[in-house]
Amino acid sequence: MLLRRVLGYGVVGAGLASAGWSLHTNDYDPNSLGIVRLSRSAAAVVDVALTYKRELYYREWDKETPEYKAEKSRVHKIAAEKLLQLICINKGVYIKVGQHIGALEYLLPKEFVQTMKVLHSDAPQNPIEDLYKVIRQDLRCNPEDIFDSFEREPLGTASLAQVHKARLKTGEVVAVKVQHPYVKGNSRVDMKTMELAVNVLARIFPDFKIHWLVEESKKNLPVELDFLNEGRNAEKVAKQFEKYSWLRVPKIYWKYSSSRVLVMEYLEGGHVTDLDYIRRNKIDSFAVANRIGQLYSEMIFRTGFVHSDPHPGNILVRRTPKDSLEIVLLDHGLYANLTDKFRYDYSNLWLSILNVDRKAMRQHSEQLGIKGDLYGLFACMVTGRPWETVMQGLTKVQYSKEEKNTLQSNTSLVLPHISDVLEQVDRQMLLILKTNDLIRGIESTLRTQNRMTAFWVMSKCCVQSSYAEQRAKQSGSGSGSSRILLLRVRERWELFKLNCYYLYLGLINFGFLEALKQVI
């Protein structure tokens, strides 16, 4: 009896101590308490569930009628707004998950995607005094001792941090990224809360299976919260792609950086989807799309070190004083590290899709974890195109707005199967799907989806990745140099055929001059 009482008091005492510490580290803000954030989340989940039950599931519908589709869209919009409201109040990790939802344009109902997209450019911000406190704690000196000036209005606000323009005492103009003070302290309880919310929603709506999203967030969040890791990523990718004079990655000022503060070179430019900026500066949108496509194809299929958050706020474009185009790549907190095997299987999957080879599609989908007939849906998710287009040939059917609308309107019909694919697939694929969707979103805004260069560059990278892995296997097995030489000859022949094929496609679709522009 005494032991039980001691244990009970101990649990209560530990809970109170934990709550007290959380309040202390967050300036006695009650929003930092796990019970407050959990209660708010639970209330929102119940509210969303009741909204669907009251507004949509109160009767049996003929799901093919325009009336049902319109009503379902309306309720999706209401639910998305309620979810957005919760995200903006709880902030931090919630915003990160909301941004992820806003990137899954071809995988989730468009009402949720469009509602969450606001979080990519307009996340809630903190007063500058809160950021100064973080700088003092981490760098152990006053901001006034480091900076000559520090602009109060942020350049941008994201889920985990906000960025301000400043000038160092030494005169350099820099961008200062400071982590929101409450994020690290709340991250653990927030992930537990979201895991609970997802489990509850999955019980209410069996089609609602996004455990994969919570699991990925739990794995990636500690990495993203370490700004020193972000600095190392920036330097690594700058080194890997130093051959591209058109790519700029901000220089890191290590002397003024910590796990929650990152000081880097300030680089000006317009967001990659800012069409007014692009037209005003006479920037060729096809050149922009081609360079981004080239960069990401090499990351995914060649180096295996993939920048996994290419939303429009993280990619800038600008003209240099010499009147050439530069791409500025920002926010290096999240990278996918792909294994050689994954890159080999994914390269072969893309080649099978481009060659319209159903047997190979199934085979290489299985290598990536997809079972049975789900390979067709998986191919659609990878390409962002309907199955009919995949079977006609991606390079032969031009992308259209009607195709996008068809794909999104059918999303709800296949949502349970999409969830099955995401539960089965190799975990490395999840960040790639997100990256693919964000890149497609950029191309959609630039109106460059039908450029031949996209498939041409990707096809070359796929071929090079596939043959590189085959040569590595031959070397590992002790095969003679003649076999490796034969593989090199085959690779060159495949690349030659690709160049001829895409030049031919360009000629018949665009004419001679435009074809050269597409593939140069």
Coordinates of C-alpha atoms in Angstrom, one line a residue:
M1 CA 0.0 0.0 0.0
L2 CA 2.8 2.4 1.0
L3 CA 4.8 1.4 -2.2
R4 CA 1.7 2.1 -4.4
R5 CA 1.2 5.5 -2.7
V6 CA 4.9 6.4 -3.2
L7 CA 4.8 5.4 -6.8
G8 CA 1.6 7.4 -7.3
Y9 CA 3.1 10.5 -5.8
G10 CA 6.2 9.9 -7.9
V11 CA 4.3 9.8 -11.1
V12 CA 2.3 13.0 -10.2
G13 CA 5.5 14.7 -9.1
A14 CA 7.3 13.8 -12.3
G15 CA 4.4 15.0 -14.4
L16 CA 4.3 18.3 -12.5
A17 CA 8.1 18.7 -12.8
S18 CA 7.9 18.0 -16.5
A19 CA 5.2 20.5 -17.0
G20 CA 7.1 23.1 -14.9
W21 CA 10.2 22.6 -16.9
S22 CA 8.3 22.9 -20.2
L23 CA 6.7 26.1 -19.0
H24 CA 10.1 27.5 -17.8
T25 CA 11.8 26.7 -21.1
N26 CA 9.0 28.3 -23.1
D27 CA 8.6 31.5 -21.1
Y28 CA 5.6 30.1 -19.1
D29 CA 3.5 29.9 -22.3
P30 CA 0.7 27.4 -21.5
N31 CA 0.6 26.5 -25.2
S32 CA 3.9 24.6 -24.5
L33 CA 2.1 22.1 -22.1
G34 CA 1.7 18.7 -23.7
I35 CA -1.8 18.3 -22.1
V36 CA -2.9 21.6 -23.7
R37 CA -1.6 20.7 -27.2
L38 CA -3.0 17.1 -26.9
S39 CA -6.4 18.3 -25.8
R40 CA -6.6 20.9 -28.6
S41 CA -5.6 18.2 -31.2
A42 CA -8.1 15.7 -29.8
A43 CA -10.9 18.3 -30.0
A44 CA -9.9 19.1 -33.6
V45 CA -9.9 15.4 -34.6
V46 CA -13.4 14.9 -33.0
D47 CA -14.6 18.0 -34.7
V48 CA -13.4 16.9 -38.1
A49 CA -14.9 13.4 -37.6
L50 CA -18.3 14.9 -36.6
T51 CA -18.2 17.3 -39.6
Y52 CA -17.9 14.4 -42.0
K53 CA -20.6 12.4 -40.2
R54 CA -23.0 15.4 -40.0
E55 CA -22.3 16.9 -43.4
L56 CA -21.6 13.9 -45.6
Y57 CA -22.1 10.5 -44.1
Y58 CA -25.6 11.1 -42.7
R59 CA -27.1 9.4 -45.7
E60 CA -26.3 6.9 -48.5
W61 CA -25.1 8.6 -51.7
D62 CA -24.8 7.6 -55.3
K63 CA -21.1 8.3 -55.5
E64 CA -21.1 8.8 -59.2
T65 CA -23.5 11.8 -59.1
P66 CA -22.3 15.4 -59.4
E67 CA -24.3 16.2 -56.2
Y68 CA -22.2 13.8 -54.2
K69 CA -18.9 15.0 -55.7
A70 CA -19.8 18.7 -55.0
E71 CA -20.9 17.9 -51.4
K72 CA -17.7 15.8 -50.8
S73 CA -15.5 18.6 -52.1
R74 CA -17.3 21.1 -49.8
V75 CA -16.8 19.0 -46.7
H76 CA -13.2 18.3 -47.6
K77 CA -12.7 22.0 -47.7
I78 CA -14.3 22.6 -44.3
A79 CA -12.2 19.8 -42.7
A80 CA -9.0 21.1 -44.3
E81 CA -9.7 24.6 -42.9
K82 CA -10.3 23.1 -39.4
L83 CA -7.0 21.2 -39.7
L84 CA -5.2 24.3 -40.9
Q85 CA -6.5 26.2 -37.9
L86 CA -5.1 23.6 -35.5
I87 CA -1.7 23.6 -37.3
C88 CA -1.4 27.4 -37.1
I89 CA -2.2 27.4 -33.3
N90 CA 0.1 24.5 -32.4
K91 CA 2.8 25.5 -34.9
G92 CA 6.2 23.7 -35.0
V93 CA 6.0 20.1 -36.1
Y94 CA 2.3 20.5 -37.0
I95 CA 3.3 23.0 -39.7
K96 CA 6.0 20.6 -41.0
V97 CA 3.3 17.9 -41.5
G98 CA 0.9 20.4 -43.0
Q99 CA 3.6 21.4 -45.5
H100 CA 4.1 17.8 -46.4
I101 CA 0.4 17.4 -47.1
G102 CA 0.5 20.5 -49.2
A103 CA 3.2 18.9 -51.4
L104 CA 1.3 15.6 -52.1
E105 CA -0.6 17.1 -55.0
Y106 CA -1.2 13.9 -56.8
L107 CA -1.8 11.7 -53.8
L108 CA -4.4 13.5 -51.6
P109 CA -7.7 15.3 -52.2
K110 CA -7.0 18.7 -53.8
E111 CA -9.0 20.6 -51.1
F112 CA -6.5 19.5 -48.5
V113 CA -3.5 20.1 -50.8
Q114 CA -4.6 23.6 -51.8
T115 CA -5.5 24.6 -48.2
M116 CA -2.1 23.5 -46.8
K117 CA 0.0 25.1 -49.6
V118 CA -0.3 28.5 -47.8
L119 CA 2.1 27.0 -45.2
H120 CA 4.9 26.9 -47.7
S121 CA 5.1 30.7 -47.8
D122 CA 3.0 32.1 -45.0
A123 CA 3.8 30.1 -41.9
P124 CA 3.1 31.8 -38.5
Q125 CA 6.1 33.9 -37.3
N126 CA 7.5 34.8 -33.9
P127 CA 8.5 38.2 -32.5
I128 CA 12.2 39.1 -33.0
E129 CA 12.7 39.2 -29.2
D130 CA 12.1 35.4 -29.1
L131 CA 14.8 34.9 -31.7
Y132 CA 17.3 37.1 -29.9
K133 CA 16.8 34.9 -26.8
V134 CA 17.7 31.8 -28.9
I135 CA 20.8 33.6 -30.2
R136 CA 21.9 34.6 -26.7
Q137 CA 21.4 31.1 -25.4
D138 CA 23.2 29.3 -28.2
L139 CA 26.0 31.7 -29.2
R140 CA 26.5 33.1 -25.6
C141 CA 26.6 36.7 -26.7
N142 CA 24.2 39.5 -27.5
P143 CA 23.0 39.9 -31.1
E144 CA 24.3 43.5 -31.0
D145 CA 27.8 42.1 -30.6
I146 CA 27.6 40.1 -33.8
F147 CA 25.4 42.1 -36.1
D148 CA 25.6 45.8 -37.2
S149 CA 21.9 45.5 -38.3
F150 CA 19.2 42.9 -38.1
E151 CA 16.0 43.4 -40.0
R152 CA 12.9 42.9 -37.9
E153 CA 10.7 41.6 -40.8
P154 CA 11.7 38.0 -41.7
L155 CA 12.6 37.1 -45.3
G156 CA 10.6 33.9 -44.7
T157 CA 9.0 31.8 -42.0
A158 CA 9.0 28.1 -42.1
S159 CA 7.7 25.3 -39.8
L160 CA 10.9 25.1 -37.7
A161 CA 12.5 28.5 -38.1
Q162 CA 12.4 31.9 -39.6
V163 CA 15.1 33.7 -41.6
H164 CA 16.1 37.4 -41.3
K165 CA 18.5 39.5 -43.3
A166 CA 21.4 41.0 -41.3
R167 CA 24.8 42.6 -41.6
L168 CA 27.8 41.3 -39.6
K169 CA 30.2 43.6 -37.8
T170 CA 32.7 42.6 -40.5
G171 CA 30.4 44.0 -43.2
E172 CA 29.1 40.9 -44.9
V173 CA 25.3 40.7 -45.6
V174 CA 24.0 37.4 -44.3
A175 CA 20.8 35.5 -43.8
V176 CA 20.2 34.4 -40.2
K177 CA 18.1 31.3 -39.7
V178 CA 16.9 30.9 -36.1
Q179 CA 14.9 28.0 -34.8
H180 CA 11.5 28.8 -33.2
P181 CA 12.2 28.6 -29.4
Y182 CA 9.3 26.2 -28.7
V183 CA 9.9 23.6 -31.4
K184 CA 12.6 21.4 -29.9
G185 CA 10.8 21.3 -26.5
N186 CA 7.5 20.4 -28.0
S187 CA 8.6 18.1 -30.8
R188 CA 8.4 14.8 -28.8
V189 CA 4.9 15.4 -27.4
D190 CA 3.7 16.7 -30.7
M191 CA 4.8 13.6 -32.6
K192 CA 3.1 11.4 -30.0
T193 CA -0.1 13.5 -30.2
M194 CA -0.1 13.2 -34.0
E195 CA 0.5 9.5 -33.9
L196 CA -2.6 9.2 -31.6
A197 CA -4.7 11.4 -33.8
V198 CA -3.8 9.4 -36.9
N199 CA -4.7 6.1 -35.1
V200 CA -8.1 7.6 -34.1
L201 CA -8.8 8.8 -37.6
A202 CA -7.8 5.5 -39.1
R203 CA -10.4 3.7 -36.8
I204 CA -13.1 6.2 -37.9
F205 CA -12.2 6.2 -41.6
P206 CA -10.5 2.9 -42.6
D207 CA -9.3 4.6 -45.8
F208 CA -7.3 7.1 -43.8
K209 CA -3.9 5.4 -43.6
I210 CA -1.1 7.9 -43.2
H211 CA 1.0 6.1 -40.5
W212 CA 3.8 6.3 -43.0
L213 CA 3.8 10.1 -42.8
V214 CA 4.0 10.1 -39.0
E215 CA 6.8 7.5 -39.1
E216 CA 8.8 9.5 -41.6
S217 CA 8.3 12.7 -39.6
K218 CA 9.5 11.0 -36.4
K219 CA 12.6 9.8 -38.3
N220 CA 13.4 13.1 -40.1
L221 CA 12.5 15.7 -37.4
P222 CA 15.6 15.2 -35.2
V223 CA 17.8 15.6 -38.3
E224 CA 16.0 18.8 -39.4
L225 CA 16.2 20.3 -35.9
D226 CA 20.1 20.2 -36.1
F227 CA 21.1 23.3 -38.0
L228 CA 24.8 22.2 -37.9
N229 CA 23.8 19.2 -40.0
E230 CA 22.0 21.5 -42.4
G231 CA 25.3 23.5 -42.8
R232 CA 27.2 20.3 -43.5
N233 CA 24.6 19.2 -46.1
A234 CA 24.9 22.6 -47.8
E235 CA 28.7 22.3 -48.1
K236 CA 28.5 18.7 -49.3
V237 CA 26.0 19.4 -52.2
A238 CA 28.0 22.5 -53.2
K239 CA 31.1 20.3 -53.5
Q240 CA 29.2 17.6 -55.4
F241 CA 27.9 20.0 -58.0
E242 CA 30.7 22.6 -58.2
K243 CA 30.9 21.7 -62.0
Y244 CA 27.7 23.6 -62.5
S245 CA 28.6 27.3 -62.5
W246 CA 24.9 28.2 -62.6
L247 CA 24.2 26.6 -59.1
R248 CA 24.7 28.7 -56.0
V249 CA 24.5 27.3 -52.5
P250 CA 24.9 29.8 -49.6
K251 CA 28.3 29.8 -47.8
I252 CA 28.0 28.9 -44.1
Y253 CA 29.5 31.2 -41.4
W254 CA 30.4 28.5 -38.8
K255 CA 31.7 30.9 -36.2
Y256 CA 28.2 32.2 -35.7
S257 CA 26.3 28.9 -36.1
S258 CA 24.9 26.4 -33.7
S259 CA 22.3 23.6 -33.6
R260 CA 19.5 26.3 -33.5
V261 CA 21.2 29.2 -35.3
L262 CA 22.6 29.2 -38.8
V263 CA 24.3 32.2 -40.4
M264 CA 24.8 32.0 -44.1
E265 CA 25.6 34.1 -47.2
Y266 CA 22.7 36.2 -48.3
L267 CA 21.7 35.6 -51.9
E268 CA 19.0 37.6 -53.6
G269 CA 16.6 36.2 -56.2
G270 CA 13.0 35.6 -57.1
H271 CA 11.0 32.5 -56.1
V272 CA 11.2 29.9 -58.9
T273 CA 7.4 30.2 -59.3
D274 CA 7.2 34.0 -59.3
L275 CA 6.3 34.5 -63.0
D276 CA 6.2 38.3 -62.7
Y277 CA 9.8 38.3 -61.5
I278 CA 10.8 35.8 -64.2
R279 CA 9.2 37.9 -67.0
R280 CA 10.5 41.2 -65.5
N281 CA 14.0 39.9 -65.5
K282 CA 13.7 38.2 -69.0
I283 CA 14.5 34.8 -67.6
D284 CA 13.8 31.8 -69.8
S285 CA 11.4 29.5 -67.9
F286 CA 12.4 26.5 -70.0
A287 CA 16.1 27.1 -69.0
V288 CA 15.0 27.3 -65.4
A289 CA 13.0 24.0 -65.6
N290 CA 15.8 22.3 -67.5
R291 CA 18.5 23.1 -64.9
I292 CA 16.3 22.1 -62.0
G293 CA 15.4 18.9 -63.8
Q294 CA 19.1 18.2 -64.5
L295 CA 20.1 18.9 -60.9
Y296 CA 17.5 16.7 -59.4
S297 CA 17.9 13.9 -61.9
E298 CA 21.6 13.7 -61.0
M299 CA 20.8 13.8 -57.3
I300 CA 18.3 11.0 -57.5
F301 CA 19.9 8.7 -60.1
R302 CA 23.6 9.5 -59.8
T303 CA 24.8 10.8 -56.4
G304 CA 21.9 9.4 -54.2
F305 CA 22.1 12.6 -52.0
V306 CA 18.8 14.3 -52.7
H307 CA 17.6 17.7 -51.5
S308 CA 14.1 16.7 -50.3
D309 CA 12.3 20.0 -49.7
P310 CA 12.3 21.7 -53.1
H311 CA 9.2 23.8 -52.5
P312 CA 9.1 27.2 -54.3
G313 CA 10.4 29.1 -51.3
N314 CA 13.6 27.1 -51.3
I315 CA 14.6 27.6 -55.0
L316 CA 15.5 31.1 -56.2
V317 CA 16.3 32.2 -59.7
R318 CA 18.3 35.3 -60.7
R319 CA 20.3 36.9 -63.4
T320 CA 24.0 37.5 -62.7
P321 CA 25.9 40.8 -63.6
K322 CA 27.1 38.9 -66.6
D323 CA 23.5 38.3 -67.7
S324 CA 23.5 34.5 -67.1
L325 CA 21.0 32.5 -65.2
E326 CA 21.7 31.2 -61.7
I327 CA 19.7 28.7 -59.6
V328 CA 20.0 29.3 -55.8
L329 CA 19.2 26.3 -53.6
L330 CA 18.2 27.0 -50.0
D331 CA 17.2 25.0 -46.9
H332 CA 19.4 22.0 -46.8
G333 CA 18.0 20.5 -43.6
L334 CA 16.4 17.4 -45.2
Y335 CA 18.2 15.1 -47.6
A336 CA 17.5 11.6 -48.7
N337 CA 20.5 9.2 -48.7
L338 CA 19.6 6.6 -51.3
T339 CA 21.3 3.3 -51.4
D340 CA 22.9 2.0 -54.6
K341 CA 20.4 -0.8 -54.8
F342 CA 17.5 1.6 -54.5
R343 CA 18.9 3.9 -57.3
Y344 CA 19.4 0.9 -59.5
D345 CA 15.8 -0.4 -59.0
Y346 CA 14.3 3.1 -59.3
S347 CA 16.3 3.8 -62.5
N348 CA 15.1 0.6 -64.1
L349 CA 11.5 1.3 -63.0
W350 CA 11.6 4.7 -64.8
L351 CA 13.2 3.1 -67.9
S352 CA 10.4 0.5 -68.0
I353 CA 7.8 3.2 -67.7
L354 CA 9.4 5.2 -70.5
N355 CA 9.6 2.1 -72.6
V356 CA 6.0 1.1 -71.8
D357 CA 7.1 -2.3 -70.6
R358 CA 4.4 -3.6 -68.3
K359 CA 6.3 -6.8 -67.3
A360 CA 9.4 -4.8 -66.3
M361 CA 7.2 -2.3 -64.5
R362 CA 5.8 -5.0 -62.3
Q363 CA 9.2 -6.6 -61.8
H364 CA 10.9 -3.4 -60.7
S365 CA 8.0 -2.2 -58.6
E366 CA 8.3 -5.5 -56.7
Q367 CA 12.0 -4.8 -56.1
L368 CA 10.8 -1.5 -54.5
G369 CA 8.2 -3.3 -52.2
I370 CA 5.0 -3.1 -54.3
K371 CA 3.0 -6.3 -54.4
G372 CA 0.8 -7.6 -57.2
D373 CA -1.3 -5.4 -59.4
L374 CA -0.6 -2.2 -57.4
Y375 CA 2.4 -1.7 -59.7
G376 CA 0.1 0.2 -62.1
L377 CA -1.1 2.7 -59.5
F378 CA 2.5 3.0 -58.3
A379 CA 3.6 3.9 -61.8
C380 CA 0.9 6.6 -61.8
M381 CA 2.1 8.0 -58.5
V382 CA 5.7 8.1 -59.6
T383 CA 4.9 9.9 -62.9
G384 CA 2.0 12.0 -61.8
R385 CA 0.1 10.8 -64.9
P386 CA -3.0 8.6 -65.5
W387 CA -2.5 5.0 -66.4
E388 CA -3.9 5.6 -69.9
T389 CA -1.1 8.1 -70.5
V390 CA 1.5 5.8 -69.1
M391 CA 0.4 3.0 -71.5
Q392 CA 0.4 5.4 -74.5
G393 CA 3.9 6.6 -73.6
L394 CA 4.8 9.6 -71.5
T395 CA 6.9 11.1 -74.3
K396 CA 4.1 10.8 -76.8
V397 CA 1.2 12.4 -74.8
Q398 CA 1.4 16.0 -73.9
Y399 CA 0.4 17.0 -70.4
S400 CA -2.9 18.9 -70.1
K401 CA -5.0 20.6 -67.5
E402 CA -7.8 18.1 -68.1
E403 CA -5.5 15.3 -67.4
K404 CA -4.5 16.8 -64.0
N405 CA -8.2 17.4 -63.1
T406 CA -9.0 13.7 -64.0
L407 CA -6.1 12.5 -61.9
Q408 CA -7.1 14.6 -58.8
S409 CA -10.8 13.8 -59.2
N410 CA -10.0 10.0 -59.1
T411 CA -7.8 10.3 -56.1
S412 CA -10.6 9.7 -53.6
L413 CA -11.7 6.6 -55.5
V414 CA -8.3 5.0 -55.2
L415 CA -7.3 6.5 -51.8
P416 CA -7.3 3.1 -50.0
H417 CA -5.0 1.7 -52.6
I418 CA -2.7 4.7 -52.5
S419 CA -2.5 4.2 -48.8
D420 CA -1.6 0.5 -49.4
V421 CA 1.2 1.5 -51.8
L422 CA 2.6 4.0 -49.3
E423 CA 2.5 1.4 -46.5
Q424 CA 4.3 -1.2 -48.7
V425 CA 6.9 0.8 -50.6
D426 CA 10.6 1.1 -49.7
R427 CA 10.8 3.9 -47.1
Q428 CA 13.4 5.7 -49.3
M429 CA 10.6 6.2 -51.9
L430 CA 8.5 8.4 -49.6
L431 CA 10.8 11.4 -49.8
I432 CA 11.3 10.8 -53.6
L433 CA 7.5 10.9 -54.1
K434 CA 7.3 14.2 -52.2
T435 CA 10.3 15.6 -54.2
N436 CA 8.7 14.5 -57.5
D437 CA 5.4 16.2 -56.6
L438 CA 7.1 19.5 -55.7
I439 CA 9.2 19.5 -58.9
R440 CA 6.0 18.8 -60.9
G441 CA 4.3 21.7 -59.1
I442 CA 7.1 24.0 -60.1
E443 CA 6.9 22.9 -63.7
S444 CA 3.1 23.3 -63.7
T445 CA 3.5 26.9 -62.6
L446 CA 6.2 27.6 -65.2
R447 CA 4.1 25.8 -67.8
T448 CA 7.0 23.6 -68.9
Q449 CA 5.5 20.2 -68.3
N450 CA 5.8 19.1 -71.9
R451 CA 9.5 19.9 -72.4
M452 CA 11.4 17.0 -74.0
T453 CA 14.5 17.8 -71.9
A454 CA 12.8 16.5 -68.8
F455 CA 12.6 12.9 -70.1
W456 CA 15.8 13.2 -72.0
V457 CA 17.9 14.2 -69.0
M458 CA 16.1 11.7 -66.7
S459 CA 16.5 8.9 -69.2
K460 CA 20.3 9.5 -69.5
C461 CA 20.7 9.6 -65.8
C462 CA 18.7 6.3 -65.4
V463 CA 20.8 4.6 -68.0
Q464 CA 24.1 5.8 -66.4
S465 CA 22.9 4.8 -63.0
S466 CA 21.8 1.3 -64.1
Y467 CA 25.1 0.6 -66.0
A468 CA 27.2 2.0 -63.1
E469 CA 25.6 -0.5 -60.7
Q470 CA 26.1 -3.4 -63.2
R471 CA 29.8 -2.5 -63.6
A472 CA 30.1 -2.3 -59.8
K473 CA 28.6 -5.8 -59.5
Q474 CA 31.0 -7.2 -62.2
S475 CA 34.0 -5.6 -60.4
G476 CA 32.8 -7.1 -57.1
S477 CA 32.5 -10.6 -58.5
G478 CA 36.0 -10.4 -60.0
S479 CA 34.9 -10.4 -63.6
G480 CA 37.5 -9.5 -66.3
S481 CA 38.0 -6.0 -67.7
S482 CA 36.5 -7.2 -71.0
R483 CA 33.0 -7.6 -69.5
I484 CA 33.2 -4.1 -67.9
L485 CA 34.4 -2.7 -71.2
L486 CA 31.4 -4.4 -72.9
L487 CA 29.1 -2.7 -70.4
R488 CA 30.6 0.7 -71.2
V489 CA 30.1 0.1 -74.9
R490 CA 26.5 -0.9 -74.3
E491 CA 26.0 2.2 -72.2
R492 CA 27.3 4.5 -74.9
W493 CA 25.1 2.8 -77.5
E494 CA 22.0 3.2 -75.3
L495 CA 22.8 6.9 -74.7
F496 CA 23.4 7.4 -78.5
K497 CA 20.0 5.9 -79.2
L498 CA 18.3 8.1 -76.6
N499 CA 19.8 11.2 -78.1
C500 CA 18.6 10.3 -81.5
Y501 CA 15.1 9.4 -80.2
Y502 CA 14.6 12.6 -78.3
L503 CA 15.9 14.7 -81.1
Y504 CA 13.4 13.0 -83.4
L505 CA 10.6 13.6 -80.9
G506 CA 11.6 17.3 -80.7
L507 CA 11.6 17.6 -84.5
I508 CA 8.1 16.2 -84.9
N509 CA 6.6 18.1 -81.9
F510 CA 8.4 21.4 -82.0
G511 CA 10.3 21.9 -85.3
F512 CA 14.1 22.0 -85.8
L513 CA 15.1 25.2 -83.9
E514 CA 12.8 24.5 -81.0
A515 CA 14.0 20.9 -80.8
L516 CA 17.6 22.0 -80.6
K517 CA 16.6 24.5 -77.8
Q518 CA 14.8 21.6 -75.9
V519 CA 17.8 19.3 -75.9
I520 CA 20.8 21.6 -75.8

